[in-house]
């Protein structure tokens, strides 16, 4: 078994982006500026946003963090989105999800200018992604593809089972892996909580992508010898041995599955860092898409 080391691969990408930013600077071009909007004090969201800001600093992007209390109204948040859409200094921005229940996430996502939507969640970007037109690709699926590509994992003609059909991971990933590209050209089965004979389907797959949020769901008896296993799940579970009191757990029973598969992503240090790297790639790309 070989580890698909997302942390190391993401570090390579950050270094390439840092060089690209230096190049832009020496050409007298603008440095990309990423803004992140964070509502509330959820520990997970705060960790993700801080990691994004830190990645910007390492690469040399400008970054801004805009924070609101949970009590922010939908109108206030939409006003900020419009302000960021019209601010020429800001090249791309994200609104960290999830948002409090009184705010309509779809409305907020749709209010973001598609040319600044570096998360790739706007319907226009998702539609363009389906048609293989230039767009911002959703960060987690794009990060997974980049991880496979940079580790020379062959996808062409492979049977791939994606577990979980969320709009941000499973569904776009199944489309991206199935289309005629590299990585791609897989025969994809997109599975979910209503799938019959899930275990049987997963156990026939050459490539397994688990994105459900159920720690240890994928066990060794579900995995074919030599399969490639990508674990997207990140669930906080209580762990008294950690200073924080919790540990991050993936959807795959790592120890037993690692013995059977050819490649596997760890949690943490697999898909998570690649998601942030993709966001950074999208932020640099925003300069091209907006002709800057
Ligand atoms: P989600 O919105 O939480 O939805 C979960 C999906 O799993 C749904 O499609 C659900 O099916 C499916 N599911 C649940 N139980 C199942 C079962 N027993 N068998 C088969 N399918 C089942 O998905 P998400 O937002 O993609 O998040 C999934 C996990 O990935 C979470 O742990 C999240 O924290 C993590 N994540 C990590 C990153 C990263 O960068 N590392 C990024 C995004 C998400 P139904 O549709 O039928 O309900």
CSV table of C-alpha atoms and ligand atoms in Angstrom, one decimal:
chain,number,residue,atom,x,y,z
A,1,UNK,CA,0.0,0.0,0.0
A,2,UNK,CA,1.1,3.5,-0.8
A,3,UNK,CA,-0.1,6.6,1.0
A,4,UNK,CA,-1.7,9.3,-1.2
A,5,UNK,CA,-0.1,12.1,0.8
A,6,UNK,CA,-2.4,15.1,0.3
A,7,UNK,CA,-0.3,17.2,2.7
A,8,UNK,CA,2.9,16.8,0.7
A,9,UNK,CA,1.1,17.2,-2.7
A,10,UNK,CA,-0.6,20.4,-1.5
A,11,UNK,CA,2.7,21.7,-0.3
A,12,UNK,CA,4.1,21.2,-3.9
A,13,UNK,CA,1.1,23.1,-5.3
A,14,UNK,CA,1.5,26.0,-2.8
A,15,UNK,CA,5.2,26.3,-3.9
A,16,UNK,CA,4.2,26.4,-7.6
A,17,UNK,CA,1.6,29.0,-6.8
A,18,UNK,CA,4.1,31.0,-4.8
A,19,UNK,CA,6.5,31.1,-7.8
A,20,UNK,CA,3.6,32.2,-10.1
A,21,UNK,CA,2.7,35.0,-7.7
A,22,UNK,CA,6.4,36.1,-7.7
A,23,UNK,CA,6.3,36.1,-11.5
A,24,UNK,CA,3.1,38.2,-11.5
A,25,UNK,CA,4.7,40.7,-9.1
A,26,UNK,CA,7.9,41.0,-11.2
A,27,UNK,CA,5.6,41.6,-14.3
A,28,UNK,CA,3.9,44.4,-12.4
A,29,UNK,CA,0.6,42.4,-12.3
A,30,UNK,CA,-1.9,42.4,-9.4
A,31,UNK,CA,-1.5,39.9,-6.6
A,32,UNK,CA,-4.6,37.7,-6.2
A,33,UNK,CA,-6.8,38.7,-3.2
A,34,UNK,CA,-9.0,36.0,-1.7
A,35,UNK,CA,-11.7,37.0,0.9
A,36,UNK,CA,-13.5,34.6,3.2
A,37,UNK,CA,-16.8,35.3,4.9
A,38,UNK,CA,-17.3,33.3,8.1
A,39,UNK,CA,-20.6,33.4,10.1
A,40,UNK,CA,-20.6,32.2,13.8
A,41,UNK,CA,-18.0,30.4,15.8
A,42,UNK,CA,-18.2,26.7,14.7
A,43,UNK,CA,-14.9,25.1,15.5
A,44,UNK,CA,-14.7,23.2,12.2
A,45,UNK,CA,-15.5,26.2,10.0
A,46,UNK,CA,-13.0,28.4,11.9
A,47,UNK,CA,-10.3,25.8,11.4
A,48,UNK,CA,-11.0,25.5,7.7
A,49,UNK,CA,-11.1,29.3,7.2
A,50,UNK,CA,-7.9,29.8,9.2
A,51,UNK,CA,-6.1,27.2,7.1
A,52,UNK,CA,-7.3,29.0,3.9
A,53,UNK,CA,-5.9,32.3,5.2
A,54,UNK,CA,-2.6,30.7,6.2
A,55,UNK,CA,-2.3,29.1,2.7
A,56,UNK,CA,-2.8,32.6,1.2
A,57,UNK,CA,0.0,34.0,3.3
A,58,UNK,CA,2.4,31.2,2.3
A,59,UNK,CA,1.7,31.7,-1.4
A,60,UNK,CA,1.8,35.5,-1.2
A,61,UNK,CA,-1.9,36.1,-2.0
A,62,UNK,CA,-3.6,39.0,-0.2
A,63,UNK,CA,-6.4,37.8,2.0
A,64,UNK,CA,-9.3,39.2,4.1
A,65,UNK,CA,-11.4,37.5,6.7
A,66,UNK,CA,-14.8,38.9,7.3
A,67,UNK,CA,-16.6,37.6,10.4
A,68,UNK,CA,-20.2,37.9,11.5
A,69,UNK,CA,-22.0,36.7,14.6
A,70,UNK,CA,-24.6,33.9,14.2
A,71,UNK,CA,-27.3,36.6,14.5
A,72,UNK,CA,-26.4,38.2,11.2
A,73,UNK,CA,-29.4,38.6,8.9
A,74,UNK,CA,-29.7,37.2,5.4
A,75,UNK,CA,-30.0,40.8,4.1
A,76,UNK,CA,-26.8,41.9,5.8
A,77,UNK,CA,-25.0,38.9,4.4
A,78,UNK,CA,-26.3,39.4,0.9
A,79,UNK,CA,-25.3,43.1,1.1
A,80,UNK,CA,-21.7,42.0,1.9
A,81,UNK,CA,-21.8,39.5,-1.0
A,82,UNK,CA,-22.9,42.4,-3.4
A,83,UNK,CA,-20.1,44.6,-1.9
A,84,UNK,CA,-17.5,41.9,-2.5
A,85,UNK,CA,-18.9,41.3,-6.1
A,86,UNK,CA,-18.3,45.0,-6.9
A,87,UNK,CA,-15.0,45.4,-5.1
A,88,UNK,CA,-12.3,45.4,-7.8
A,89,UNK,CA,-9.6,44.7,-5.2
A,90,UNK,CA,-11.2,41.3,-4.4
A,91,UNK,CA,-10.5,38.6,-7.0
A,92,UNK,CA,-12.3,35.7,-5.4
A,93,UNK,CA,-14.3,35.0,-2.3
A,94,UNK,CA,-16.0,32.3,-0.4
A,95,UNK,CA,-18.8,32.2,2.1
A,96,UNK,CA,-17.9,29.3,4.5
A,97,UNK,CA,-20.8,26.8,4.8
A,98,UNK,CA,-22.8,25.8,6.7
A,99,UNK,CA,-24.7,29.0,7.4
A,100,UNK,CA,-27.2,29.4,10.3
A,101,UNK,CA,-30.6,27.9,9.6
A,102,UNK,CA,-32.3,31.4,9.2
A,103,UNK,CA,-30.1,32.0,6.1
A,104,UNK,CA,-30.9,30.5,2.8
A,105,UNK,CA,-27.5,29.0,1.6
A,106,UNK,CA,-28.7,28.7,-2.0
A,107,UNK,CA,-29.7,32.3,-2.1
A,108,UNK,CA,-26.3,33.4,-0.8
A,109,UNK,CA,-24.4,31.0,-3.2
A,110,UNK,CA,-26.4,32.3,-6.1
A,111,UNK,CA,-25.7,35.9,-5.2
A,112,UNK,CA,-22.0,35.4,-5.6
A,113,UNK,CA,-20.6,36.7,-8.9
A,114,UNK,CA,-19.7,33.5,-10.8
A,115,UNK,CA,-16.4,35.0,-11.9
A,116,UNK,CA,-15.4,35.4,-8.2
A,117,UNK,CA,-17.0,32.1,-7.1
A,118,UNK,CA,-13.7,30.3,-6.3
A,119,UNK,CA,-15.5,27.6,-4.4
A,120,UNK,CA,-17.2,26.7,-7.7
A,121,UNK,CA,-20.7,26.3,-6.0
A,122,UNK,CA,-22.6,28.7,-8.2
A,123,UNK,CA,-25.1,27.0,-10.5
A,124,UNK,CA,-23.4,28.7,-13.5
A,125,UNK,CA,-20.0,27.2,-12.6
A,126,UNK,CA,-21.6,23.8,-11.9
A,127,UNK,CA,-23.4,23.9,-15.2
A,128,UNK,CA,-20.2,24.9,-17.0
A,129,UNK,CA,-18.4,22.1,-15.2
A,130,UNK,CA,-20.9,19.6,-16.6
A,131,UNK,CA,-20.4,20.9,-20.1
A,132,UNK,CA,-16.6,21.0,-19.7
A,133,UNK,CA,-16.4,24.7,-20.3
A,134,UNK,CA,-13.9,27.0,-18.6
A,135,UNK,CA,-15.1,27.6,-15.0
A,136,UNK,CA,-14.2,27.3,-11.4
A,137,UNK,CA,-14.3,23.6,-10.5
A,138,UNK,CA,-15.6,22.7,-7.0
A,139,UNK,CA,-12.6,22.6,-4.7
A,140,UNK,CA,-12.8,19.1,-3.1
A,141,UNK,CA,-13.5,17.1,-6.4
A,142,UNK,CA,-10.8,19.1,-8.2
A,143,UNK,CA,-8.4,18.4,-5.4
A,144,UNK,CA,-9.1,14.7,-5.5
A,145,UNK,CA,-8.5,14.6,-9.3
A,146,UNK,CA,-5.3,16.6,-8.8
A,147,UNK,CA,-4.1,14.2,-6.2
A,148,UNK,CA,-4.8,11.2,-8.5
A,149,UNK,CA,-3.0,12.9,-11.4
A,150,UNK,CA,0.1,13.9,-9.5
A,151,UNK,CA,0.4,10.4,-8.0
A,152,UNK,CA,0.1,8.8,-11.5
A,153,UNK,CA,-3.1,6.9,-10.6
A,154,UNK,CA,-4.6,5.5,-13.9
A,155,UNK,CA,-8.3,6.2,-14.1
A,156,UNK,CA,-9.1,5.4,-17.7
A,157,UNK,CA,-11.4,2.5,-18.0
A,158,UNK,CA,-11.6,1.9,-14.3
A,159,UNK,CA,-14.7,1.1,-12.4
A,160,UNK,CA,-15.2,3.8,-9.7
A,161,UNK,CA,-17.8,3.8,-6.9
A,162,UNK,CA,-18.5,7.2,-5.3
A,163,UNK,CA,-20.3,6.9,-1.9
A,164,UNK,CA,-22.3,10.0,-1.1
A,165,UNK,CA,-24.1,12.4,-3.6
A,166,UNK,CA,-23.7,15.8,-2.1
A,167,UNK,CA,-23.7,18.9,-4.4
A,168,UNK,CA,-20.2,19.8,-3.3
A,169,UNK,CA,-18.4,16.4,-3.4
A,170,UNK,CA,-20.1,13.2,-4.6
A,171,UNK,CA,-22.2,14.5,-7.5
A,172,UNK,CA,-19.7,16.8,-9.2
A,173,UNK,CA,-16.9,14.3,-8.6
A,174,UNK,CA,-18.9,11.5,-10.3
A,175,UNK,CA,-19.3,13.8,-13.4
A,176,UNK,CA,-15.7,14.8,-13.4
A,177,UNK,CA,-14.4,11.2,-13.2
A,178,UNK,CA,-16.8,10.0,-15.9
A,179,UNK,CA,-16.0,12.5,-18.6
A,180,UNK,CA,-13.5,12.2,-21.3
A,181,UNK,CA,-10.4,13.7,-19.8
A,182,UNK,CA,-7.3,12.8,-17.7
A,183,UNK,CA,-8.0,12.0,-14.9
A,184,UNK,CA,-11.4,10.7,-16.0
A,185,UNK,CA,-12.8,8.1,-18.4
A,186,UNK,CA,-13.9,6.0,-15.4
A,187,UNK,CA,-17.2,4.1,-15.4
A,188,UNK,CA,-18.8,5.7,-12.4
A,189,UNK,CA,-21.4,4.4,-10.0
A,190,UNK,CA,-22.8,7.2,-7.7
A,191,UNK,CA,-24.2,5.6,-4.6
A,192,UNK,CA,-26.2,7.0,-1.6
A,193,UNK,CA,-28.3,6.0,1.4
A,194,UNK,CA,-31.0,4.4,-0.8
A,195,UNK,CA,-28.5,2.3,-2.8
A,196,UNK,CA,-29.3,-1.5,-2.8
A,197,UNK,CA,-26.4,-3.9,-2.3
A,198,UNK,CA,-23.9,-1.1,-1.6
A,199,UNK,CA,-21.3,-3.5,-0.2
A,200,UNK,CA,-21.4,-5.6,-3.3
A,201,UNK,CA,-21.0,-2.6,-5.6
A,202,UNK,CA,-18.2,-1.1,-3.6
A,203,UNK,CA,-16.3,-4.4,-3.4
A,204,UNK,CA,-16.2,-4.5,-7.3
A,205,UNK,CA,-14.6,-1.1,-7.6
A,206,UNK,CA,-11.1,-0.3,-8.8
A,207,UNK,CA,-11.4,3.2,-7.3
A,208,UNK,CA,-13.5,3.9,-4.1
A,209,UNK,CA,-14.3,7.5,-3.0
A,210,UNK,CA,-16.1,7.7,0.3
A,211,UNK,CA,-17.8,11.0,1.1
A,212,UNK,CA,-20.6,10.3,3.6
A,213,UNK,CA,-19.5,11.6,7.0
A,214,UNK,CA,-19.8,8.2,8.8
A,215,UNK,CA,-16.5,7.3,10.6
A,216,UNK,CA,-15.2,3.9,9.7
A,217,UNK,CA,-18.1,3.1,7.3
A,218,UNK,CA,-15.9,1.4,4.6
A,219,UNK,CA,-14.4,-1.8,6.0
A,220,UNK,CA,-11.8,-4.2,4.5
A,221,UNK,CA,-14.5,-6.7,3.5
A,222,UNK,CA,-16.0,-4.0,1.1
A,223,UNK,CA,-12.7,-3.4,-0.7
A,224,UNK,CA,-11.2,-5.3,-3.6
A,225,UNK,CA,-7.5,-6.3,-3.3
A,226,UNK,CA,-5.4,-3.5,-5.0
A,227,UNK,CA,-8.2,-0.9,-5.1
A,228,UNK,CA,-7.5,2.8,-4.8
A,229,UNK,CA,-9.3,4.3,-1.8
A,230,UNK,CA,-10.0,8.0,-1.3
A,231,UNK,CA,-11.4,9.0,2.0
A,232,UNK,CA,-13.2,12.4,2.0
A,233,UNK,CA,-14.9,12.1,5.4
A,234,UNK,CA,-13.9,14.3,8.2
A,235,UNK,CA,-15.9,13.8,11.4
A,236,UNK,CA,-14.9,15.1,14.8
A,237,UNK,CA,-15.1,12.3,17.3
A,238,UNK,CA,-14.4,12.6,21.1
A,239,UNK,CA,-10.8,11.7,21.9
A,240,UNK,CA,-9.5,12.3,25.4
A,241,UNK,CA,-5.9,11.7,24.4
A,242,UNK,CA,-6.0,14.9,22.3
A,243,UNK,CA,-5.5,18.3,23.7
A,244,UNK,CA,-8.6,19.5,21.7
A,245,UNK,CA,-10.7,16.6,23.1
A,246,UNK,CA,-11.5,15.4,19.6
A,247,UNK,CA,-9.9,13.6,16.7
A,248,UNK,CA,-10.7,13.8,13.0
A,249,UNK,CA,-12.0,10.5,11.6
A,250,UNK,CA,-12.5,9.5,8.0
A,251,UNK,CA,-15.2,7.3,6.4
A,252,UNK,CA,-12.7,4.4,5.9
A,253,UNK,CA,-11.4,2.0,8.6
A,254,UNK,CA,-7.9,3.0,7.7
A,255,UNK,CA,-5.8,0.3,9.4
A,256,UNK,CA,-7.7,-2.7,7.9
A,257,UNK,CA,-8.4,-1.2,4.5
A,258,UNK,CA,-4.7,-0.1,4.1
A,259,UNK,CA,-3.7,-3.7,4.2
A,260,UNK,CA,-5.7,-4.6,1.1
A,261,UNK,CA,-5.6,-1.5,-1.2
A,262,UNK,CA,-2.9,-0.2,-3.5
A,263,UNK,CA,-3.3,3.5,-2.6
A,264,UNK,CA,-5.1,5.2,0.3
A,265,UNK,CA,-5.6,8.8,1.5
A,266,UNK,CA,-5.1,9.4,5.3
A,267,UNK,CA,-7.4,11.5,7.4
A,268,UNK,CA,-6.2,14.1,8.3
A,269,UNK,CA,-3.6,14.9,5.6
A,270,UNK,CA,-5.3,13.5,2.5
A,271,UNK,CA,-8.2,15.2,0.8
A,272,UNK,CA,-8.4,18.2,3.2
A,273,UNK,CA,-5.2,19.9,2.2
A,274,UNK,CA,-5.9,19.2,-1.5
A,275,UNK,CA,-9.3,21.0,-1.1
A,276,UNK,CA,-7.5,24.1,0.1
A,277,UNK,CA,-4.9,23.8,-2.6
A,278,UNK,CA,-7.7,23.7,-5.2
A,279,UNK,CA,-9.2,26.9,-3.7
A,280,UNK,CA,-5.8,28.5,-4.1
A,281,UNK,CA,-5.5,27.3,-7.8
A,282,UNK,CA,-9.0,28.7,-8.4
A,283,UNK,CA,-8.0,32.0,-6.9
A,284,UNK,CA,-5.0,32.4,-9.2
A,285,UNK,CA,-7.3,31.3,-12.1
A,286,UNK,CA,-9.7,34.1,-11.2
A,287,UNK,CA,-7.2,36.5,-12.6
A,288,UNK,CA,-7.2,34.8,-16.0
A,289,UNK,CA,-11.0,34.4,-16.1
A,290,UNK,CA,-11.4,38.1,-15.3
A,291,UNK,CA,-8.7,39.2,-17.6
A,292,UNK,CA,-6.4,40.6,-14.9
B,1,LIG,P1,-23.3,15.3,3.0
B,1,LIG,O1,-24.0,16.5,2.5
B,1,LIG,O2,-23.0,15.3,4.5
B,1,LIG,O3,-24.2,14.0,2.6
B,1,LIG,C1,-23.8,12.7,2.9
B,1,LIG,C2,-24.0,11.8,1.7
B,1,LIG,O4,-23.7,10.5,2.2
B,1,LIG,C3,-25.5,11.8,1.2
B,1,LIG,O5,-25.5,11.8,-0.2
B,1,LIG,C4,-26.0,10.5,1.8
B,1,LIG,O6,-27.0,9.9,1.0
B,1,LIG,C5,-24.8,9.7,1.8
B,1,LIG,N1,-25.0,8.6,2.9
B,1,LIG,C6,-25.2,8.7,4.2
B,1,LIG,N2,-25.3,7.5,4.8
B,1,LIG,C7,-25.1,6.6,3.8
B,1,LIG,C8,-25.0,5.2,3.8
B,1,LIG,N3,-25.3,4.5,4.9
B,1,LIG,N4,-24.8,4.6,2.6
B,1,LIG,C9,-24.5,5.3,1.5
B,1,LIG,N5,-24.6,6.6,1.4
B,1,LIG,C10,-24.8,7.3,2.6
B,1,LIG,O7,-22.0,15.1,2.2
B,1,LIG,P2,-20.7,16.0,2.1
B,1,LIG,O8,-21.0,17.4,2.4
B,1,LIG,O9,-20.0,15.6,0.8
B,1,LIG,O10,-19.8,15.5,3.3
B,1,LIG,C11,-19.4,14.1,3.5
B,1,LIG,C12,-18.2,14.0,4.4
B,1,LIG,O11,-17.1,14.7,3.7
B,1,LIG,C13,-18.3,14.8,5.7
B,1,LIG,O12,-17.6,14.1,6.7
B,1,LIG,C14,-17.6,16.1,5.4
B,1,LIG,O13,-17.1,16.7,6.6
B,1,LIG,C15,-16.5,15.7,4.5
B,1,LIG,N6,-16.0,16.7,3.6
B,1,LIG,C16,-14.6,16.8,3.6
B,1,LIG,C17,-14.1,17.8,2.8
B,1,LIG,C18,-12.6,17.9,2.8
B,1,LIG,O14,-12.0,18.8,2.2
B,1,LIG,N7,-11.9,16.9,3.3
B,1,LIG,C19,-14.8,18.6,2.0
B,1,LIG,C20,-16.2,18.4,2.0
B,1,LIG,C21,-16.8,17.4,2.8
B,1,LIG,P3,-28.5,10.6,0.8
B,1,LIG,O15,-28.2,11.7,-0.3
B,1,LIG,O16,-29.3,9.5,0.3
B,1,LIG,O17,-28.9,11.2,2.1
